[in-house]
CSV table of C-alpha atoms in Angstrom, one decimal:
chain,number,residue,atom,x,y,z
Z,24,MET,CA,36.4,75.6,-49.2
Z,25,PRO,CA,33.5,75.4,-47.0
Z,26,VAL,CA,32.1,72.6,-49.1
Z,27,GLN,CA,35.3,70.6,-48.6
Z,28,ILE,CA,35.2,71.2,-44.9
Z,29,VAL,CA,31.6,70.1,-44.8
Z,30,ALA,CA,32.5,67.0,-46.9
Z,31,THR,CA,35.4,66.3,-44.6
Z,32,GLU,CA,33.2,66.7,-41.6
Z,33,LEU,CA,30.7,64.4,-43.2
Z,34,GLU,CA,33.4,61.8,-43.8
Z,35,GLY,CA,34.5,62.1,-40.2
Z,36,ILE,CA,30.9,61.7,-39.0
Z,37,LYS,CA,30.5,58.7,-41.3
Z,38,LEU,CA,33.7,57.2,-39.9
Z,39,ASP,CA,32.4,57.8,-36.3
Z,40,LEU,CA,29.1,56.1,-37.3
Z,41,VAL,CA,30.9,53.1,-38.7
Z,42,ILE,CA,33.1,52.9,-35.5
Z,43,LEU,CA,30.0,53.2,-33.3
Z,44,ASN,CA,28.2,50.6,-35.4
Z,45,LYS,CA,31.1,48.2,-35.0
Z,46,LYS,CA,31.1,48.8,-31.2
Z,47,ILE,CA,27.4,48.2,-31.0
Z,48,GLU,CA,27.8,45.0,-33.0
Z,49,SER,CA,30.6,43.9,-30.8
Z,50,ILE,CA,28.6,44.6,-27.6
Z,51,THR,CA,25.6,42.9,-29.1
Z,52,PHE,CA,27.7,39.9,-30.0
Z,53,ARG,CA,29.2,39.7,-26.5
Z,54,GLN,CA,25.8,40.0,-25.0
Z,55,GLU,CA,24.4,37.3,-27.2
Z,56,ASN,CA,27.3,35.0,-26.3
Z,57,GLY,CA,26.8,35.8,-22.7
Z,58,LEU,CA,23.1,35.0,-23.0
Z,59,GLU,CA,23.8,31.8,-24.8
Z,60,SER,CA,26.2,30.7,-22.1
Z,61,GLU,CA,23.7,31.7,-19.5
Z,62,GLN,CA,21.1,29.7,-21.4
Z,63,LEU,CA,23.4,26.7,-21.5
Z,64,VAL,CA,24.0,26.9,-17.7
Z,65,THR,CA,20.2,27.4,-17.1
Z,66,LYS,CA,19.4,24.5,-19.4
Z,67,LYS,CA,21.9,22.2,-17.6
Z,68,HIS,CA,20.5,23.2,-14.3
Z,69,CYS,CA,17.0,22.5,-15.5
Z,70,GLU,CA,18.0,19.1,-16.7
Z,71,GLU,CA,19.6,18.3,-13.3
Z,72,LEU,CA,16.4,19.4,-11.6
Z,73,GLN,CA,14.3,17.2,-13.9
Z,74,GLN,CA,16.6,14.2,-13.1
Z,75,ASN,CA,16.2,14.9,-9.4
Z,76,ILE,CA,12.5,15.2,-9.7
Z,77,GLN,CA,12.3,11.9,-11.6
Z,78,LEU,CA,14.4,10.2,-8.9
Z,79,ILE,CA,12.1,11.6,-6.2
Z,80,LYS,CA,9.0,10.4,-8.2
Z,81,ASN,CA,10.5,7.0,-8.6
Z,82,ALA,CA,11.3,6.7,-4.9
Z,83,GLN,CA,7.7,7.8,-4.1
Z,84,ASN,CA,6.2,5.4,-6.5
Z,85,ALA,CA,8.3,2.5,-5.0
Z,86,GLU,CA,7.2,3.6,-1.5
Z,87,VAL,CA,3.5,3.8,-2.6
Z,88,GLU,CA,3.8,0.3,-4.1
Z,89,GLU,CA,5.3,-1.1,-0.9
Z,90,LEU,CA,2.6,0.5,1.1
Z,91,ASN,CA,-0.1,-0.9,-1.2
Z,92,ARG,CA,1.5,-4.4,-0.8
Z,93,THR,CA,1.5,-4.0,3.0
Z,94,ILE,CA,-2.2,-2.8,2.9
Z,95,HIS,CA,-3.1,-5.8,0.8
Z,96,TYR,CA,-1.2,-8.2,3.1
Z,97,ILE,CA,-2.9,-6.7,6.2
Z,98,LYS,CA,-6.4,-6.9,4.5
Z,99,THR,CA,-5.7,-10.5,3.5
Z,100,LYS,CA,-4.6,-11.4,7.1
Z,101,THR,CA,-7.5,-9.6,8.6
Z,102,SER,CA,-10.0,-11.3,6.3
Z,103,LYS,CA,-8.5,-14.7,7.1
Z,104,ALA,CA,-8.5,-13.9,10.9
Z,105,GLU,CA,-12.2,-12.8,10.6
Z,106,GLU,CA,-13.1,-16.1,8.8
Z,107,GLU,CA,-11.2,-18.1,11.4
Z,108,ARG,CA,-13.0,-16.2,14.1
Z,109,ASP,CA,-16.4,-16.9,12.5
Z,110,LEU,CA,-15.5,-20.6,12.1
Z,111,LEU,CA,-14.4,-20.7,15.8
Z,112,ARG,CA,-17.7,-19.0,16.9
Z,113,LEU,CA,-19.6,-21.5,14.8
Z,114,ALA,CA,-17.7,-24.4,16.2
Z,115,LEU,CA,-18.2,-23.1,19.8
Z,116,THR,CA,-21.9,-22.7,19.1
Z,117,LEU,CA,-22.2,-26.2,17.8
Z,118,VAL,CA,-20.2,-27.6,20.7
Z,119,MET,CA,-22.4,-25.7,23.2
Z,120,GLN,CA,-25.5,-27.0,21.4
Z,121,GLN,CA,-24.3,-30.5,21.6
Z,122,TYR,CA,-23.2,-30.0,25.2
Z,123,ASP,CA,-26.7,-28.7,26.0
Z,124,GLU,CA,-28.2,-31.8,24.5
Z,125,ILE,CA,-26.3,-34.1,27.0
Z,126,PRO,CA,-28.4,-34.7,30.1
Z,127,ARG,CA,-27.0,-33.1,33.2
Z,128,HIS,CA,-28.2,-33.9,36.8
Z,129,SER,CA,-25.6,-32.5,39.3
Z,130,ASN,CA,-25.7,-34.7,42.4
Z,131,VAL,CA,-27.9,-37.3,40.7
Z,132,MET,CA,-25.3,-37.7,38.0
Z,133,HIS,CA,-22.6,-38.6,40.6
Z,134,GLU,CA,-24.9,-41.1,42.2
Z,135,GLU,CA,-25.9,-42.5,38.8
Z,136,THR,CA,-22.2,-42.7,37.8
Z,137,ASN,CA,-21.4,-44.6,41.0
Z,138,LYS,CA,-24.3,-46.9,40.4
Z,139,ALA,CA,-23.3,-47.3,36.7
Z,140,LYS,CA,-19.9,-48.5,37.8
Z,141,LYS,CA,-21.6,-51.2,39.9
Z,142,SER,CA,-24.5,-52.0,37.6
Z,143,SER,CA,-24.9,-53.6,34.2
Z,144,PRO,CA,-24.8,-51.5,31.0
Z,145,GLU,CA,-28.5,-51.5,30.6
Z,146,GLU,CA,-29.0,-49.9,34.0
Z,147,ARG,CA,-26.4,-47.1,33.5
Z,148,PRO,CA,-27.5,-43.4,33.1
Z,149,ASN,CA,-28.2,-42.0,29.6
Z,150,ARG,CA,-24.7,-40.8,28.6
Z,151,PRO,CA,-23.4,-40.3,25.0
Z,152,THR,CA,-21.7,-43.3,23.5
Z,153,THR,CA,-18.5,-43.2,21.5
Z,154,THR,CA,-20.6,-43.4,18.3
Z,155,GLN,CA,-22.7,-40.3,19.4
Z,156,LYS,CA,-19.5,-38.4,20.2
Z,157,GLN,CA,-18.1,-39.3,16.7
Z,158,ARG,CA,-21.3,-38.0,15.1
Z,159,VAL,CA,-21.0,-34.7,17.0
Z,160,ARG,CA,-17.4,-34.4,15.8
Z,161,THR,CA,-18.4,-35.2,12.2
Z,162,SER,CA,-21.2,-32.6,12.4
Z,163,ILE,CA,-18.9,-30.0,13.8
Z,164,ASP,CA,-16.3,-30.7,11.1
Z,165,LYS,CA,-18.9,-30.4,8.4
Z,166,GLN,CA,-20.2,-27.1,9.8
Z,167,ILE,CA,-16.7,-25.7,10.1
Z,168,ARG,CA,-15.8,-26.6,6.5
Z,169,ARG,CA,-19.0,-25.3,5.1
Z,170,PRO,CA,-19.1,-21.5,5.0
Z,171,PRO,CA,-22.0,-20.0,7.0
Z,172,GLY,CA,-25.1,-19.4,4.9
C-alpha cells in the first residue's frame, strides 16, 4: 500500500504541476497581450509625435525660407541704394567740377551782368553758353551711366 499512496501522491503532484503550468501559461499569455497592447499604444503615440515633429520642421523650414527671401530682398535693395548713392556722389562731384570751372567774380559779376545787358554780345562777360551747358549735361549723363572704374 505504501507504493500506491506514493503513486497517488505523485499523480496529485503531477496534477498540481499541470495546473500550475496552465496558470503560468495563462498569466504569461495575459502579460504578452498586455505588453502587445502597450506596444501598440506606444507605437501610436510615437507616430503622432513623429507627425508633430514633421509639422514643426516644415513650419520652421517655411519660416527659414521666408527669412532668406527677406534677407535677399534687403541685400538687393541695399546694393541698389548703395549704387544709386555712388552715382549721385559722382554726379555731384561732376556738377561741382563743372561749377568750379565757371568763372565767378562776386561784385564784378553783377557789374558785368548789368553791362552785358546794355552791351553787345561780344562785350558780355565769359559765361557758359547753351551749348556748353548741354556738353556738361551730356558728360554727367555719360559718367552716371558708366560704372565707376
